[in-house]
Amino acid sequence: MLKKLIVMLCLLGFIIQPILCEVESSRYIRLHSTQSSKTKKRPRSVALPIEITIDEQYLNIVCENSMQDVCVYISNKSNGSIIYDEMVSFDRYPLCIDLSSYDKGDYEIEFVLSDEVLVGDFVL
């Protein structure tokens, strides 16, 4: 009986381990609005329109709505230098930014929308 239990646990470990590794490899970046709470237009119940994940060396940005002329900035927080500066349009496809050429450290990503600025921090 004990032998069967050990075999089952080992098999279960081999099945679950790849799933856990896959989940851990994707990190979400939490965005927040830079508007003060008194001037904030977005109710708390309304989700932000942009979702960001980091998978290995890529920053994946998905927008739930079609948006035109969104300025995306990525800056190094240690020295303040802007390392990515693009005006993009979100349609159906996510934006994928290769981070492999950037140094390890703390970074800030900023989205300048027509009526709001969204900011998030991440670590490479």
PDB file of C-alpha atoms in Angstrom:
ATOM      1  CA  MET A   1       0.000   0.000   0.000  1.00  0.00           C
ATOM      2  CA  LEU A   2       2.780   2.428   0.939  1.00  0.00           C
ATOM      3  CA  LYS A   3       4.653   1.578  -2.244  1.00  0.00           C
ATOM      4  CA  LYS A   4       1.590   2.416  -4.375  1.00  0.00           C
ATOM      5  CA  LEU A   5       1.152   5.717  -2.535  1.00  0.00           C
ATOM      6  CA  ILE A   6       4.781   6.696  -3.164  1.00  0.00           C
ATOM      7  CA  VAL A   7       4.495   5.791  -6.855  1.00  0.00           C
ATOM      8  CA  MET A   8       1.278   7.818  -7.160  1.00  0.00           C
ATOM      9  CA  LEU A   9       2.869  10.848  -5.479  1.00  0.00           C
ATOM     10  CA  CYS A  10       5.889  10.655  -7.793  1.00  0.00           C
ATOM     11  CA  LEU A  11       3.671  10.432 -10.864  1.00  0.00           C
ATOM     12  CA  LEU A  12       1.534  13.285  -9.616  1.00  0.00           C
ATOM     13  CA  GLY A  13       4.689  15.346  -9.051  1.00  0.00           C
ATOM     14  CA  PHE A  14       5.818  14.780 -12.641  1.00  0.00           C
ATOM     15  CA  ILE A  15       2.411  15.873 -13.912  1.00  0.00           C
ATOM     16  CA  ILE A  16       2.019  18.962 -11.709  1.00  0.00           C
ATOM     17  CA  GLN A  17       5.610  20.267 -11.866  1.00  0.00           C
ATOM     18  CA  PRO A  18       5.494  21.438 -15.531  1.00  0.00           C
ATOM     19  CA  ILE A  19       2.185  23.170 -14.871  1.00  0.00           C
ATOM     20  CA  LEU A  20       3.603  25.015 -11.857  1.00  0.00           C
ATOM     21  CA  CYS A  21       6.726  26.030 -13.763  1.00  0.00           C
ATOM     22  CA  GLU A  22       4.577  27.443 -16.554  1.00  0.00           C
ATOM     23  CA  VAL A  23       2.484  29.472 -14.125  1.00  0.00           C
ATOM     24  CA  GLU A  24       5.549  30.893 -12.375  1.00  0.00           C
ATOM     25  CA  SER A  25       7.173  31.999 -15.632  1.00  0.00           C
ATOM     26  CA  SER A  26       4.472  34.581 -16.316  1.00  0.00           C
ATOM     27  CA  ARG A  27       4.361  37.692 -14.124  1.00  0.00           C
ATOM     28  CA  TYR A  28       1.725  40.410 -14.222  1.00  0.00           C
ATOM     29  CA  ILE A  29       2.534  44.096 -13.953  1.00  0.00           C
ATOM     30  CA  ARG A  30      -0.015  46.062 -11.958  1.00  0.00           C
ATOM     31  CA  LEU A  31      -0.901  49.439 -13.448  1.00  0.00           C
ATOM     32  CA  HIS A  32      -2.262  52.450 -11.620  1.00  0.00           C
ATOM     33  CA  SER A  33      -3.507  55.837 -12.732  1.00  0.00           C
ATOM     34  CA  THR A  34      -1.402  58.900 -11.971  1.00  0.00           C
ATOM     35  CA  GLN A  35      -4.494  61.065 -11.463  1.00  0.00           C
ATOM     36  CA  SER A  36      -5.252  62.078  -7.905  1.00  0.00           C
ATOM     37  CA  SER A  37      -8.216  60.436  -6.207  1.00  0.00           C
ATOM     38  CA  LYS A  38     -10.180  63.718  -6.355  1.00  0.00           C
ATOM     39  CA  THR A  39      -9.842  64.089 -10.128  1.00  0.00           C
ATOM     40  CA  LYS A  40      -9.971  60.385 -10.999  1.00  0.00           C
ATOM     41  CA  LYS A  41     -12.616  59.685 -13.640  1.00  0.00           C
ATOM     42  CA  ARG A  42     -12.527  55.875 -13.522  1.00  0.00           C
ATOM     43  CA  PRO A  43     -14.743  54.213 -10.896  1.00  0.00           C
ATOM     44  CA  ARG A  44     -13.037  51.529  -8.804  1.00  0.00           C
ATOM     45  CA  SER A  45     -15.239  48.819 -10.322  1.00  0.00           C
ATOM     46  CA  VAL A  46     -14.035  49.541 -13.883  1.00  0.00           C
ATOM     47  CA  ALA A  47     -10.944  47.562 -14.852  1.00  0.00           C
ATOM     48  CA  LEU A  48      -7.961  49.200 -16.501  1.00  0.00           C
ATOM     49  CA  PRO A  49      -7.980  48.717 -20.281  1.00  0.00           C
ATOM     50  CA  ILE A  50      -4.404  47.377 -20.516  1.00  0.00           C
ATOM     51  CA  GLU A  51      -2.965  44.105 -19.187  1.00  0.00           C
ATOM     52  CA  ILE A  52       0.780  43.440 -19.080  1.00  0.00           C
ATOM     53  CA  THR A  53       2.676  40.211 -18.478  1.00  0.00           C
ATOM     54  CA  ILE A  54       6.363  39.325 -18.594  1.00  0.00           C
ATOM     55  CA  ASP A  55       7.187  35.914 -20.055  1.00  0.00           C
ATOM     56  CA  GLU A  56      10.907  35.133 -19.902  1.00  0.00           C
ATOM     57  CA  GLN A  57      12.404  37.979 -21.976  1.00  0.00           C
ATOM     58  CA  TYR A  58       9.239  39.466 -23.497  1.00  0.00           C
ATOM     59  CA  LEU A  59       6.847  42.107 -22.236  1.00  0.00           C
ATOM     60  CA  ASN A  60       3.367  41.294 -23.590  1.00  0.00           C
ATOM     61  CA  ILE A  61       0.829  44.111 -23.639  1.00  0.00           C
ATOM     62  CA  VAL A  62      -2.816  43.351 -24.383  1.00  0.00           C
ATOM     63  CA  CYS A  63      -5.509  45.970 -24.688  1.00  0.00           C
ATOM     64  CA  GLU A  64      -9.149  44.955 -24.354  1.00  0.00           C
ATOM     65  CA  ASN A  65     -10.339  47.836 -26.544  1.00  0.00           C
ATOM     66  CA  SER A  66      -9.045  49.239 -29.797  1.00  0.00           C
ATOM     67  CA  MET A  67      -6.920  52.301 -28.974  1.00  0.00           C
ATOM     68  CA  GLN A  68      -5.094  54.674 -31.273  1.00  0.00           C
ATOM     69  CA  ASP A  69      -2.010  56.784 -30.556  1.00  0.00           C
ATOM     70  CA  VAL A  70      -0.968  55.442 -27.168  1.00  0.00           C
ATOM     71  CA  CYS A  71       2.499  56.595 -26.077  1.00  0.00           C
ATOM     72  CA  VAL A  72       4.446  53.798 -24.363  1.00  0.00           C
ATOM     73  CA  TYR A  73       7.556  54.672 -22.364  1.00  0.00           C
ATOM     74  CA  ILE A  74       9.855  52.316 -20.480  1.00  0.00           C
ATOM     75  CA  SER A  75      12.438  53.932 -18.234  1.00  0.00           C
ATOM     76  CA  ASN A  76      15.228  52.624 -16.040  1.00  0.00           C
ATOM     77  CA  LYS A  77      14.379  53.681 -12.485  1.00  0.00           C
ATOM     78  CA  SER A  78      18.008  53.718 -11.299  1.00  0.00           C
ATOM     79  CA  ASN A  79      19.215  56.372 -13.749  1.00  0.00           C
ATOM     80  CA  GLY A  80      15.954  57.736 -15.221  1.00  0.00           C
ATOM     81  CA  SER A  81      16.925  56.993 -18.822  1.00  0.00           C
ATOM     82  CA  ILE A  82      14.114  56.191 -21.252  1.00  0.00           C
ATOM     83  CA  ILE A  83      14.930  52.926 -23.008  1.00  0.00           C
ATOM     84  CA  TYR A  84      11.698  52.508 -24.993  1.00  0.00           C
ATOM     85  CA  ASP A  85       9.611  55.305 -26.487  1.00  0.00           C
ATOM     86  CA  GLU A  86       6.960  54.439 -29.074  1.00  0.00           C
ATOM     87  CA  MET A  87       3.546  55.657 -30.162  1.00  0.00           C
ATOM     88  CA  VAL A  88       1.474  52.537 -30.796  1.00  0.00           C
ATOM     89  CA  SER A  89      -2.050  51.589 -31.757  1.00  0.00           C
ATOM     90  CA  PHE A  90      -3.784  48.611 -30.194  1.00  0.00           C
ATOM     91  CA  ASP A  91      -6.082  46.695 -32.475  1.00  0.00           C
ATOM     92  CA  ARG A  92      -6.549  42.943 -32.204  1.00  0.00           C
ATOM     93  CA  TYR A  93      -2.941  41.963 -31.668  1.00  0.00           C
ATOM     94  CA  PRO A  94      -0.864  42.299 -28.508  1.00  0.00           C
ATOM     95  CA  LEU A  95       2.287  44.387 -28.427  1.00  0.00           C
ATOM     96  CA  CYS A  96       5.380  42.320 -27.652  1.00  0.00           C
ATOM     97  CA  ILE A  97       8.585  44.074 -26.526  1.00  0.00           C
ATOM     98  CA  ASP A  98      11.863  42.121 -26.405  1.00  0.00           C
ATOM     99  CA  LEU A  99      13.610  42.826 -23.087  1.00  0.00           C
ATOM    100  CA  SER A 100      16.694  40.670 -23.687  1.00  0.00           C
ATOM    101  CA  SER A 101      18.942  43.644 -24.504  1.00  0.00           C
ATOM    102  CA  TYR A 102      18.071  45.530 -21.282  1.00  0.00           C
ATOM    103  CA  ASP A 103      20.164  45.317 -18.116  1.00  0.00           C
ATOM    104  CA  LYS A 104      18.815  43.753 -14.940  1.00  0.00           C
ATOM    105  CA  GLY A 105      17.158  46.252 -12.632  1.00  0.00           C
ATOM    106  CA  ASP A 106      14.005  48.184 -11.772  1.00  0.00           C
ATOM    107  CA  TYR A 107      11.951  49.673 -14.600  1.00  0.00           C
ATOM    108  CA  GLU A 108       8.817  51.751 -14.982  1.00  0.00           C
ATOM    109  CA  ILE A 109       6.355  51.495 -17.861  1.00  0.00           C
ATOM    110  CA  GLU A 110       4.040  54.380 -18.668  1.00  0.00           C
ATOM    111  CA  PHE A 111       1.051  54.533 -21.010  1.00  0.00           C
ATOM    112  CA  VAL A 112      -0.131  57.988 -22.020  1.00  0.00           C
ATOM    113  CA  LEU A 113      -3.763  57.691 -23.133  1.00  0.00           C
ATOM    114  CA  SER A 114      -5.951  60.512 -24.385  1.00  0.00           C
ATOM    115  CA  ASP A 115      -7.509  61.119 -20.951  1.00  0.00           C
ATOM    116  CA  GLU A 116      -5.292  59.275 -18.478  1.00  0.00           C
ATOM    117  CA  VAL A 117      -1.741  58.160 -17.706  1.00  0.00           C
ATOM    118  CA  LEU A 118      -1.195  54.585 -16.458  1.00  0.00           C
ATOM    119  CA  VAL A 119       2.046  53.599 -14.743  1.00  0.00           C
ATOM    120  CA  GLY A 120       3.491  50.286 -13.567  1.00  0.00           C
ATOM    121  CA  ASP A 121       6.788  48.985 -12.192  1.00  0.00           C
ATOM    122  CA  PHE A 122       8.641  45.775 -12.975  1.00  0.00           C
ATOM    123  CA  VAL A 123      11.985  44.126 -12.305  1.00  0.00           C
ATOM    124  CA  LEU A 124      14.182  42.336 -14.822  1.00  0.00           C
TER     125      LEU A 124
END
